[in-house]
Tab-separated table of C-alpha atoms in Angstrom:
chain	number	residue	atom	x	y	z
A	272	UNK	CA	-44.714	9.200	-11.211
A	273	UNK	CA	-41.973	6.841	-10.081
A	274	UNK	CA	-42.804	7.526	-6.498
A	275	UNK	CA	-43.909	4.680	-4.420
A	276	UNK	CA	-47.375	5.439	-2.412
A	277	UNK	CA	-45.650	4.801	0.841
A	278	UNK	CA	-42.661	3.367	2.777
A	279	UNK	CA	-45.197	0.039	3.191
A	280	UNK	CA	-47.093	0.300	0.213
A	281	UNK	CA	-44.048	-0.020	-2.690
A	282	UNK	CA	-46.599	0.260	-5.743
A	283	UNK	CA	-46.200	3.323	-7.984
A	284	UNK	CA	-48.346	5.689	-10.434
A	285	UNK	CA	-48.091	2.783	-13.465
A	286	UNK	CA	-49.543	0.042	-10.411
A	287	UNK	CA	-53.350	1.959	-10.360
A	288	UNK	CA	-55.893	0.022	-10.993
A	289	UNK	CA	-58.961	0.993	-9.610
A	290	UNK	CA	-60.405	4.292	-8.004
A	291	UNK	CA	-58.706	3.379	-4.819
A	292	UNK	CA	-55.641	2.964	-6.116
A	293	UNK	CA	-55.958	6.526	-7.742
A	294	UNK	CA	-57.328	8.204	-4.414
A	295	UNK	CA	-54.207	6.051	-2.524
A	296	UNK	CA	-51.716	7.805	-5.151
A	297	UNK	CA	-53.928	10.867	-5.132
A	298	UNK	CA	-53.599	12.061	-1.820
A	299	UNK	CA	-50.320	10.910	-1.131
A	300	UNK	CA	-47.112	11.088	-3.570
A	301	UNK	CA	-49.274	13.364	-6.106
A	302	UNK	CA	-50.183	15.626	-3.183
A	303	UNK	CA	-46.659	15.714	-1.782
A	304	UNK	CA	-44.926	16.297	-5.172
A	305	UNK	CA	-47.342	18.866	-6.133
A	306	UNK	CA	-47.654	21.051	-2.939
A	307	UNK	CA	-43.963	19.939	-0.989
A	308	UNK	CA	-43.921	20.893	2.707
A	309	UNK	CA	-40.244	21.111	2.395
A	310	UNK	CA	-37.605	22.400	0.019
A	311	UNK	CA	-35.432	19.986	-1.613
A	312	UNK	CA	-32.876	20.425	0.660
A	313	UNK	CA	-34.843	19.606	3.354
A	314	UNK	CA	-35.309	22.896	5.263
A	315	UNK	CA	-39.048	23.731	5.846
A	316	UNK	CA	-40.710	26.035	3.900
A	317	UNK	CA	-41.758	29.187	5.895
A	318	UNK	CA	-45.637	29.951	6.455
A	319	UNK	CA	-45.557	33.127	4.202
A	320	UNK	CA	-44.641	30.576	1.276
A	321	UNK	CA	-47.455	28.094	1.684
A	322	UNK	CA	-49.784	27.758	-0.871
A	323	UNK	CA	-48.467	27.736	-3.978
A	324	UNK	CA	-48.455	24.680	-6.564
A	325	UNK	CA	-44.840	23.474	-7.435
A	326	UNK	CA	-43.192	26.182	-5.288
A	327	UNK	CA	-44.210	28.788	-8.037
A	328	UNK	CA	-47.701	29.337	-8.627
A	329	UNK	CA	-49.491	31.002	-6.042
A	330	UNK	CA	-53.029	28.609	-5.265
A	331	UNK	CA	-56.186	31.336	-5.487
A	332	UNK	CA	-59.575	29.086	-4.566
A	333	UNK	CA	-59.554	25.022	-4.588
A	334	UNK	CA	-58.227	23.065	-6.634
A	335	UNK	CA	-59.962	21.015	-8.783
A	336	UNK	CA	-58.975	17.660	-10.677
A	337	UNK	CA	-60.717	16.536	-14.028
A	338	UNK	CA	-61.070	13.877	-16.185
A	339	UNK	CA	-61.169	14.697	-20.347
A	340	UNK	CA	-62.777	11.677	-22.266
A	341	UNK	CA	-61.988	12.089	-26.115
A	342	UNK	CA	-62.949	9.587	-28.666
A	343	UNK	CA	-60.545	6.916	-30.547
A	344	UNK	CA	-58.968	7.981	-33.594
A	345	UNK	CA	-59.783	12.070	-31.902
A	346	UNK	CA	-55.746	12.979	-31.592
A	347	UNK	CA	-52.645	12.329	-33.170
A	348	UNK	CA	-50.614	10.583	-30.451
A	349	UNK	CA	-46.507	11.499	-31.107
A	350	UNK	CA	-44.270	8.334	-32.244
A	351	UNK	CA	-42.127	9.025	-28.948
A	352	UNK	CA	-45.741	7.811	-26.549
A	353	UNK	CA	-47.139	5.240	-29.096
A	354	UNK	CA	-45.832	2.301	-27.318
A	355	UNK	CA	-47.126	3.913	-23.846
A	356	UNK	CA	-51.015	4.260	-25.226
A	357	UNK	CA	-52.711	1.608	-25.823
């Protein structure tokens, strides 16, 4: 989440503000992070092993991003986040 958007652009997941922001962040650290096109050691990752979501899950059809609105009051948010939800 700490990941800046780009080498130019130093603003990170906590810095969205606006749909463009998200679509910015969106396509590139969240993209990067969540399908890598290189092991963390740098080496490439062979053709065979493309496709899968966090090196481990295998990717069958597209993937699909949602949005779950709940109500105030609706969950019990743990002591440990309180201070992060507002």
């Amino acid at each position: 989440l700490d990941q800046s958007f780009s080498s130019t652009d130093q603003r990170s997941y906590s810095d969205i503000r606006n749909t463009t922001d998200f679509w910015t962040y969106a396509v590139g650290p969240m993209l990067d992070s969540i399908c890598p096109g290189t092991y963390y050691n740098g080496d490439t990752i062979p053709v065979g092993q493309t496709g899968r979501i966090l090196l481990e899950n295998k990717l069958l059809g597209l993937p699909r991003l949602r949005q779950v609105v709940v109500s105030d009051g609706s969950c019990t948010v743990p002591s440990a986040f309180s201070s992060l939800i507002t």
